[in-house]
PDB file of C-alpha atoms in Angstrom:
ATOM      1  CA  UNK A1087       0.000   0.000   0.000  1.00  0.00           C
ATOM      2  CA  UNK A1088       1.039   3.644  -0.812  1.00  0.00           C
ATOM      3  CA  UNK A1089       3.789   2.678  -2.713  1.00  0.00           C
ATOM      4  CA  UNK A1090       6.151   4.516  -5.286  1.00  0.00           C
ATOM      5  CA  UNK A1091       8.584   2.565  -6.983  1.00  0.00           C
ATOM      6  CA  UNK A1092      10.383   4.372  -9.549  1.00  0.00           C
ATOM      7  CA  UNK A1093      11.204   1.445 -11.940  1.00  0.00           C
ATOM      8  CA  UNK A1094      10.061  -1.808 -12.462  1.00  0.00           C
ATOM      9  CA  UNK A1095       8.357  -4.283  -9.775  1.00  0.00           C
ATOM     10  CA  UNK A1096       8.663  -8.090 -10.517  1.00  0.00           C
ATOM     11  CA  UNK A1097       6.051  -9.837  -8.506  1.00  0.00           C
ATOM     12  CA  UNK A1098       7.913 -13.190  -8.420  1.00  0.00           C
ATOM     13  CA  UNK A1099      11.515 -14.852  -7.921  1.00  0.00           C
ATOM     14  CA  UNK A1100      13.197 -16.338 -10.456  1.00  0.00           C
ATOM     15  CA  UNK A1101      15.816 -18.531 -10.435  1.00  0.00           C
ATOM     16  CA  UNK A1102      17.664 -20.469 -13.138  1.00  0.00           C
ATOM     17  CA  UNK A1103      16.540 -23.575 -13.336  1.00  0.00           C
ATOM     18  CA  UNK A1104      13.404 -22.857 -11.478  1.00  0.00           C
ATOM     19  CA  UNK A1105      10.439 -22.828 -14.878  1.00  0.00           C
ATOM     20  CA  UNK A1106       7.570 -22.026 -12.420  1.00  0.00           C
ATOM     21  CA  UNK A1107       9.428 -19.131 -10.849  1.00  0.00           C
ATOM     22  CA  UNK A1108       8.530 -19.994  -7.389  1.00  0.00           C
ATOM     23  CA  UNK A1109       4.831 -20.841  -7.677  1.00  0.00           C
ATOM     24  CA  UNK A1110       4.014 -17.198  -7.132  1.00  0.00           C
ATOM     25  CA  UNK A1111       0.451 -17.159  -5.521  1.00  0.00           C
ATOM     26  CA  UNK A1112      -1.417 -14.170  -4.069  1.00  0.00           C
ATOM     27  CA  UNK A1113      -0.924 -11.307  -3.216  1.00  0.00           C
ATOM     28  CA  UNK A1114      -2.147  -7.318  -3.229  1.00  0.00           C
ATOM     29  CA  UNK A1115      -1.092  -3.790  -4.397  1.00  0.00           C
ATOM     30  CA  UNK A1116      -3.040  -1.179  -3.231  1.00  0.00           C
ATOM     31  CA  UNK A1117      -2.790   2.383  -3.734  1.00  0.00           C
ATOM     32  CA  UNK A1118       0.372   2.499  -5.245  1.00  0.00           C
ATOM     33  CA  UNK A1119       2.497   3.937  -8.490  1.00  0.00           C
ATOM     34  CA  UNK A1120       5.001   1.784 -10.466  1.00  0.00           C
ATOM     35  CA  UNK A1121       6.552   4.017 -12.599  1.00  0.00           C
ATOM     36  CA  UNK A1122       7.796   1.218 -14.808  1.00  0.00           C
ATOM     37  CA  UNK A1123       6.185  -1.903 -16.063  1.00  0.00           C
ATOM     38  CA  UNK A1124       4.646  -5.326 -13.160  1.00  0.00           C
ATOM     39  CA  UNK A1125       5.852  -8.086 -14.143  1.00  0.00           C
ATOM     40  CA  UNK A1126       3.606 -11.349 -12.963  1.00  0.00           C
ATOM     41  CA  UNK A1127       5.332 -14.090 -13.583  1.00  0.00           C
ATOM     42  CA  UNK A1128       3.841 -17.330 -12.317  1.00  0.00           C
ATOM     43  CA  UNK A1129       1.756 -15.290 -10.086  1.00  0.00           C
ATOM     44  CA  UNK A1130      -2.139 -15.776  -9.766  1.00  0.00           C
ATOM     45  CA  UNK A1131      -4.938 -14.706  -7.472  1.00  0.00           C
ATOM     46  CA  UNK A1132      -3.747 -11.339  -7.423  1.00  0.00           C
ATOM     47  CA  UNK A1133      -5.658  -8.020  -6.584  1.00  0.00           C
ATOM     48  CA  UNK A1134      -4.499  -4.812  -7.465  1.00  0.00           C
ATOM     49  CA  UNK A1135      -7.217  -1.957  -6.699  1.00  0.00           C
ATOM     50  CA  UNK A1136      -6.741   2.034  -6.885  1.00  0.00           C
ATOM     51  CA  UNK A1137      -3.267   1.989  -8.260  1.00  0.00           C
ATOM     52  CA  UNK A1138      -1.329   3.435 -11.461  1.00  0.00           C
ATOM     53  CA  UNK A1139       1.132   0.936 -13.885  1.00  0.00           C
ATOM     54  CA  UNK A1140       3.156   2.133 -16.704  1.00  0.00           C
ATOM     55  CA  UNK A1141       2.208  -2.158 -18.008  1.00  0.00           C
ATOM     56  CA  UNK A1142       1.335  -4.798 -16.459  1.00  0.00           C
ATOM     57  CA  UNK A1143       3.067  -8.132 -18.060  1.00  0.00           C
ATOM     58  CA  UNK A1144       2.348 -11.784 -17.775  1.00  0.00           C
ATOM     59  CA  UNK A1145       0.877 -13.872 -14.908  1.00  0.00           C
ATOM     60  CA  UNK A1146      -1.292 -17.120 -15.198  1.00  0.00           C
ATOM     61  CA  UNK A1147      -5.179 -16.172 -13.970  1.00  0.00           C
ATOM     62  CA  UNK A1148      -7.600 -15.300 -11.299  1.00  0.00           C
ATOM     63  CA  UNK A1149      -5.866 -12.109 -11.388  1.00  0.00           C
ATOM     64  CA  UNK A1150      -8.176  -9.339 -10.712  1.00  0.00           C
ATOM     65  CA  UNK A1151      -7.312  -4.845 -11.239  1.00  0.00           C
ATOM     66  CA  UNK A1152      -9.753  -2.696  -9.950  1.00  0.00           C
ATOM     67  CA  UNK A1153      -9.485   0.849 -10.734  1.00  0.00           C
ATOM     68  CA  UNK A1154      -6.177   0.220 -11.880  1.00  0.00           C
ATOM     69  CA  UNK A1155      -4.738   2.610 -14.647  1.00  0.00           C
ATOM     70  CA  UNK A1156      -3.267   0.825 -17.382  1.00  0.00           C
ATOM     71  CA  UNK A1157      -4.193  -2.787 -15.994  1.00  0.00           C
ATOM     72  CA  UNK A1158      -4.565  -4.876 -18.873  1.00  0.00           C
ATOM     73  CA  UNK A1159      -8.289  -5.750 -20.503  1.00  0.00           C
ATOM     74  CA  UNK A1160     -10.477  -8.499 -19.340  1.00  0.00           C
ATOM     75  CA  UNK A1161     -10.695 -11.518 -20.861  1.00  0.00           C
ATOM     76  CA  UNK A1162     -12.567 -15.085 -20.303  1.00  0.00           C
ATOM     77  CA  UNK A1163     -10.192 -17.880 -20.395  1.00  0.00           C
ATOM     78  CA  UNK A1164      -6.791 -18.078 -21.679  1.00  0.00           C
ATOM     79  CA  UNK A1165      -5.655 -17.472 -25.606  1.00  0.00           C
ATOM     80  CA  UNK A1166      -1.868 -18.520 -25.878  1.00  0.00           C
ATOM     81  CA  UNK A1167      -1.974 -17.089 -29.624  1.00  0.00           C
ATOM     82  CA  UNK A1168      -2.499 -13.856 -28.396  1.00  0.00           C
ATOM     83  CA  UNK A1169      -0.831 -14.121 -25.139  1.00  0.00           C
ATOM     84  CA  UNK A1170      -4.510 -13.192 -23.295  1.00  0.00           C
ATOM     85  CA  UNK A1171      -4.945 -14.197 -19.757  1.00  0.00           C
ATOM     86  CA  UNK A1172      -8.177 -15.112 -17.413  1.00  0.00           C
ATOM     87  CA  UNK A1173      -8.148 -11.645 -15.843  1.00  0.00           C
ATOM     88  CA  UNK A1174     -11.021  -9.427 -14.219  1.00  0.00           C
ATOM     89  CA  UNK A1175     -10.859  -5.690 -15.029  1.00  0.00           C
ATOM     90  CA  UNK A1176     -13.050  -3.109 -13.326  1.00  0.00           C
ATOM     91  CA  UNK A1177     -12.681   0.439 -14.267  1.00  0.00           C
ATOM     92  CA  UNK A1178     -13.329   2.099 -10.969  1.00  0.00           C
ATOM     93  CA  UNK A1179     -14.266   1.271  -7.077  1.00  0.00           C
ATOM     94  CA  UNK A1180     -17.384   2.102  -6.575  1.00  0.00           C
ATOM     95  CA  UNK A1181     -16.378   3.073  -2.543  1.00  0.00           C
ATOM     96  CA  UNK A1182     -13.349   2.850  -0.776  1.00  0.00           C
ATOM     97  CA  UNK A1183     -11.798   3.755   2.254  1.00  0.00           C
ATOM     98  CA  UNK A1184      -8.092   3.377   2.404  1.00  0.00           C
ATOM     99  CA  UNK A1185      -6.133   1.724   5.422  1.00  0.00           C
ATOM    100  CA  UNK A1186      -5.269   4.478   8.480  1.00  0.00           C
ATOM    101  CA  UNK A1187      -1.247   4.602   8.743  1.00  0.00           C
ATOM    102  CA  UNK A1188       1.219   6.038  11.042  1.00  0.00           C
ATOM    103  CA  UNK A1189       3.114   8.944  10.456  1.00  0.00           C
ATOM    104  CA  UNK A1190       5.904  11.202  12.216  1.00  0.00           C
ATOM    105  CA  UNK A1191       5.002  14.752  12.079  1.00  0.00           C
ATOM    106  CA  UNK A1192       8.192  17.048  11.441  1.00  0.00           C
ATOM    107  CA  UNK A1193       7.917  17.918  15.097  1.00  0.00           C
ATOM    108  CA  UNK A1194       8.678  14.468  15.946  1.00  0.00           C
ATOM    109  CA  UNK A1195       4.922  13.528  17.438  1.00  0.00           C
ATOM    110  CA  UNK A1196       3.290  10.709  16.127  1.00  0.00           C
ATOM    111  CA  UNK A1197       0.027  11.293  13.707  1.00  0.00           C
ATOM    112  CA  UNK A1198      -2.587   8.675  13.040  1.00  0.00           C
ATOM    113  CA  UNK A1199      -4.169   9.820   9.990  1.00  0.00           C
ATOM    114  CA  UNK A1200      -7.133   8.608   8.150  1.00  0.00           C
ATOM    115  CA  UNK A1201      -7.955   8.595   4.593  1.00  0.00           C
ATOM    116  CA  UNK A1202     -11.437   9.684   3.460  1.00  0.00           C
ATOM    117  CA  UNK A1203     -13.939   7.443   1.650  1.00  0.00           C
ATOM    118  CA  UNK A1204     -14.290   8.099  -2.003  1.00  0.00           C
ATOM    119  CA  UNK A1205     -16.228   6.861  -4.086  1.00  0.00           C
ATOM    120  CA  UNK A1206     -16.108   5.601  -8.234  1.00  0.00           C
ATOM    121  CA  UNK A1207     -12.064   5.670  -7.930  1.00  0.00           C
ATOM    122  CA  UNK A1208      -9.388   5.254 -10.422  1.00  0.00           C
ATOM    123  CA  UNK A1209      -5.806   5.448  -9.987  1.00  0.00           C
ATOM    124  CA  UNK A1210      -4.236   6.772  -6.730  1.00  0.00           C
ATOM    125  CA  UNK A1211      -5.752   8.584  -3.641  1.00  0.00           C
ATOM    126  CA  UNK A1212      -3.008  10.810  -1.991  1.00  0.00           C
ATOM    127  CA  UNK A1213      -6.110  13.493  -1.014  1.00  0.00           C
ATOM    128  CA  UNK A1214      -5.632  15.221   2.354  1.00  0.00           C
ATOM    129  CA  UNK A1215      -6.695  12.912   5.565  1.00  0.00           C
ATOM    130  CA  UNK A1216      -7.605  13.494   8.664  1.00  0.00           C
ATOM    131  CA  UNK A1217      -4.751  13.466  11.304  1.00  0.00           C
ATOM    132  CA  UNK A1218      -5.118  12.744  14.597  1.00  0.00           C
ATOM    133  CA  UNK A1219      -2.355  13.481  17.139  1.00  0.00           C
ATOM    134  CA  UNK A1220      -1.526  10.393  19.790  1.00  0.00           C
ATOM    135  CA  UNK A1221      -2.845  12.187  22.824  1.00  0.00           C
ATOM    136  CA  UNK A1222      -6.300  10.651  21.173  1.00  0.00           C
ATOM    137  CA  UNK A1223      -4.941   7.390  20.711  1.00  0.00           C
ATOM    138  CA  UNK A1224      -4.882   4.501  23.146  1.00  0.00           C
ATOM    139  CA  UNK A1225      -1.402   1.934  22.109  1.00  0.00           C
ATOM    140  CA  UNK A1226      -2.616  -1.374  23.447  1.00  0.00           C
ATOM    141  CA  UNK A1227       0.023  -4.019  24.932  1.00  0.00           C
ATOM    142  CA  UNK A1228      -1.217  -8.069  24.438  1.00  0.00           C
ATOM    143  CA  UNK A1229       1.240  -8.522  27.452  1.00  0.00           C
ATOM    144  CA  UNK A1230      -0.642  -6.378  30.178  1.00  0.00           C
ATOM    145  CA  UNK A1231      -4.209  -4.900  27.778  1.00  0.00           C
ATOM    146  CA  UNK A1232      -7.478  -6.985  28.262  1.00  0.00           C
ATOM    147  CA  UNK A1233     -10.705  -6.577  26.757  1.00  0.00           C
ATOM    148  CA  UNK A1234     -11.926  -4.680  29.907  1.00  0.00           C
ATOM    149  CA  UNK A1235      -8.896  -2.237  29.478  1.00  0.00           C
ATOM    150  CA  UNK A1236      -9.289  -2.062  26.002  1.00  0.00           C
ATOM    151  CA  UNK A1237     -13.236  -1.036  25.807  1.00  0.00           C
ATOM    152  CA  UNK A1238     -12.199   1.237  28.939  1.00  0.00           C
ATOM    153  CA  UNK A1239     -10.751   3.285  26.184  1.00  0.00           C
ATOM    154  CA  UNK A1240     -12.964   2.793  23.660  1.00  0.00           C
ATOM    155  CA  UNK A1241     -15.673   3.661  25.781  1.00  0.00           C
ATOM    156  CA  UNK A1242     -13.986   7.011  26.159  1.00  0.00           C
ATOM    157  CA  UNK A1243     -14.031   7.664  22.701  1.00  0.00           C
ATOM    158  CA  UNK A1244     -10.315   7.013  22.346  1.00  0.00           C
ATOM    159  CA  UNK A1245      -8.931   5.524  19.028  1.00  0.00           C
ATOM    160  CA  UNK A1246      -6.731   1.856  19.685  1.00  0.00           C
ATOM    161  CA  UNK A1247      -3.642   0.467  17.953  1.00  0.00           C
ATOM    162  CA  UNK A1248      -2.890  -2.822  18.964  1.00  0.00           C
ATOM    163  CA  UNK A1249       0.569  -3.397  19.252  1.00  0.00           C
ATOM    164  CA  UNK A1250       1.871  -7.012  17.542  1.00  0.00           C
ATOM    165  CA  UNK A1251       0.679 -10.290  19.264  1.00  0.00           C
ATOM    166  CA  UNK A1252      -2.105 -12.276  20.491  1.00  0.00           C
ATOM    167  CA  UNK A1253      -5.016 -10.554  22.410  1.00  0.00           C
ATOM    168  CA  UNK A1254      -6.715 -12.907  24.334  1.00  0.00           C
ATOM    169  CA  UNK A1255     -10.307 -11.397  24.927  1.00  0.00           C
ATOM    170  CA  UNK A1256     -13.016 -12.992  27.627  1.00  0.00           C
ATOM    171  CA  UNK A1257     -15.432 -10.352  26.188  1.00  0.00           C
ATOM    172  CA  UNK A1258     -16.048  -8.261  22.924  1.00  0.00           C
ATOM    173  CA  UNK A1259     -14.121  -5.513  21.935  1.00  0.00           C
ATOM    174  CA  UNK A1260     -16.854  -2.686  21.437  1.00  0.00           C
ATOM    175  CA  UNK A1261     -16.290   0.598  18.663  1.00  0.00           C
ATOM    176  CA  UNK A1262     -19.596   2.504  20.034  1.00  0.00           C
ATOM    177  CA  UNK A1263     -17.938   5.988  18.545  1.00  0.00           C
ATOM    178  CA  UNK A1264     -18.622   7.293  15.518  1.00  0.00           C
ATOM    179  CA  UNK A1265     -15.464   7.195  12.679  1.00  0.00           C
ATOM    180  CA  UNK A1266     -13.763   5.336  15.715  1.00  0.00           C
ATOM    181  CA  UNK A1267     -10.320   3.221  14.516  1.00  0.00           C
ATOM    182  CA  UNK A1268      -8.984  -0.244  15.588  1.00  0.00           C
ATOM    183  CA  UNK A1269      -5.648  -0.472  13.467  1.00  0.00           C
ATOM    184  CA  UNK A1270      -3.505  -3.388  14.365  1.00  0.00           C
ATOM    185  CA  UNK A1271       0.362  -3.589  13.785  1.00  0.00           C
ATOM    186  CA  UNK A1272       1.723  -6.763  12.520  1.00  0.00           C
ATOM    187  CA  UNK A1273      -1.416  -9.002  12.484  1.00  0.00           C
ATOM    188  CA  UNK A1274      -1.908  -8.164  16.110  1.00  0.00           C
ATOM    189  CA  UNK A1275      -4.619 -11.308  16.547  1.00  0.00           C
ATOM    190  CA  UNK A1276      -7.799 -10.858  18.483  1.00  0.00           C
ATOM    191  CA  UNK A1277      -8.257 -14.309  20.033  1.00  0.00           C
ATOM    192  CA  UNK A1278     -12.130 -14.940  21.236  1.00  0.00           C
ATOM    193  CA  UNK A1279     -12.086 -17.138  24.506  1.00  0.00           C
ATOM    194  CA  UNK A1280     -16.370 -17.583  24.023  1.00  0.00           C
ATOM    195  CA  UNK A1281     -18.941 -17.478  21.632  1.00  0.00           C
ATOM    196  CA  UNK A1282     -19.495 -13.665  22.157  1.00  0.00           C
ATOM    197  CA  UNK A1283     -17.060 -13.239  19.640  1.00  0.00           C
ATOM    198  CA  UNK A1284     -13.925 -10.831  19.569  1.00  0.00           C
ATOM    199  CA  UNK A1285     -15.744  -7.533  18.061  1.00  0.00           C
ATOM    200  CA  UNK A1286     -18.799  -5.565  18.198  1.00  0.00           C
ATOM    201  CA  UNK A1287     -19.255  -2.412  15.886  1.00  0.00           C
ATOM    202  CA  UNK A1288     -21.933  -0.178  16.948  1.00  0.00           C
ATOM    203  CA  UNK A1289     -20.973   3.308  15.330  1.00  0.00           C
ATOM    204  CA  UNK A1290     -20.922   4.771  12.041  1.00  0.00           C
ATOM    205  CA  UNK A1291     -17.510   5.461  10.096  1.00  0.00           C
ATOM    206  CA  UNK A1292     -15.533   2.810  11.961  1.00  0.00           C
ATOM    207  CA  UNK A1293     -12.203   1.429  10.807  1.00  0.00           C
ATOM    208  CA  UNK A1294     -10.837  -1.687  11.258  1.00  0.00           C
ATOM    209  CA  UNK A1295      -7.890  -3.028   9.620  1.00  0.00           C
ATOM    210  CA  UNK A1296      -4.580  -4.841  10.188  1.00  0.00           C
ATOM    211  CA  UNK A1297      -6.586  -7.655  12.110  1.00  0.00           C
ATOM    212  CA  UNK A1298      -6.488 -11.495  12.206  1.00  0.00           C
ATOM    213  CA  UNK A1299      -9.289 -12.755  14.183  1.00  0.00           C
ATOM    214  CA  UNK A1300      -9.578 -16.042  15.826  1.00  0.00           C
ATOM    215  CA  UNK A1301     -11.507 -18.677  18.183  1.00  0.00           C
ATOM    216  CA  UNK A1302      -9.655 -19.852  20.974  1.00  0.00           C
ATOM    217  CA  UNK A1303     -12.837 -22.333  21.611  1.00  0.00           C
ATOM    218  CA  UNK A1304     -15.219 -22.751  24.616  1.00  0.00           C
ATOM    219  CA  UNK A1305     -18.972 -22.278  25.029  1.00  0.00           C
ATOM    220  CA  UNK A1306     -20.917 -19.588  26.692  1.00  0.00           C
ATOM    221  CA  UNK A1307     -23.329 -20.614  28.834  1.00  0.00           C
ATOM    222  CA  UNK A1308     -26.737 -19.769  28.161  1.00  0.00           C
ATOM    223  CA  UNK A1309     -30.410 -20.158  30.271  1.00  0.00           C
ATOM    224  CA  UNK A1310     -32.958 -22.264  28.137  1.00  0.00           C
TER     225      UNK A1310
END
């Protein structure tokens, strides 16, 4: 995501020898410019949304561009005498919100800023977002944060990013604040320990992203 690479970006490894060139499978580009030509390679189930490509070159199928400039043309099927692949091409998204991200302000503060939703997008969105300064943002710790700590801060309004690891939770996490975020840093996990589940939305505008959630098994106990 929010990417510029000034050249070329090969979306496989090659080595000699090696015809399938790794067995290249999924992946994503987001919000990004390539100044030169993607190169696919063996690579397949691929998304690229909201980006700009000088080309893009090669790949096998189940590759889908979505308000990609320049992403090649669909096509149903593959035609090896004219070098057409299986690929999905949508001009535009029809809404999207990009991902919040971290920043360092030129003071030295961190920013957590939050892009915008747009909607029917092509190409890039570098638009203005809105920044918000740390003193309004709660940095959770899986070594000493619980769910109770956690909604104690959401429940103050306070945006959350969860630092990396696994967040054991006896009890939903609840976003009750409107254009709230949850952003977590290196797949910071939200492990459910019932059936209540691991996260409740109950605003309008809330982000969530950076997430894996996850069961950790059990049963709640319920009256008949």
């Amino acid at each position: 995501r929010r990417l510029i690479v000034s050249n070329d970006l090969d979306l496989y490894e090659f080595h000699k020898g090696d015809l399938v060139a790794g067995f290249s499978s999924g992946g994503f580009l987001g919000n990004s410019l390539v100044k030169g030509s993607v190169s696919s390679g063996s690579q397949q189930q691929y998304l690229a949304r909201n980006s700009q490509v000088g080309a893009w070159k090669d790949g096998v199928w189940n590759e889908v561009f979505v308000g990609t400039i320049n992403a090649p043309p669909s096509h149903c099927g593959m035609d090896a005498e004219t070098c057409a692949k299986p690929f999905v091409t949508v001009d535009a998204a029809p809404i999207v919100a990009e991902k919040p991200f971290i920043s360092i302000s030129p003071t030295g503060t961190y920013q957590l800023n939050v892009p915008k939703p747009v909607q029917n997008l092509q190409g890039l969105d570098y638009q203005d977002v809105d920044q918000v300064g740390f003193e309004q943002v709660y940095v959770a710790d899986p070594a000493k944060d619980t769910a109770q700590s956690i909604n104690a801060k959401l429940a103050q309004g306070l945006h959350i990013v969860l630092s990396p690891g696994i967040y054991d939770l006896t009890e939903p996490l609840v976003m009750a604040t409107n254009n709230q975020v949850l952003l977590g840093l290196g797949l910071a996990t939200l492990r459910a320990k019932n059936s209540q589940g691991a996260l409740q939305v109950k605003s309008c505008g809330a982000r969530v992203a950076g997430l894996l959630v996850a069961m950790a098994g059990g049963t709640t106990a319920t009256s008949p």
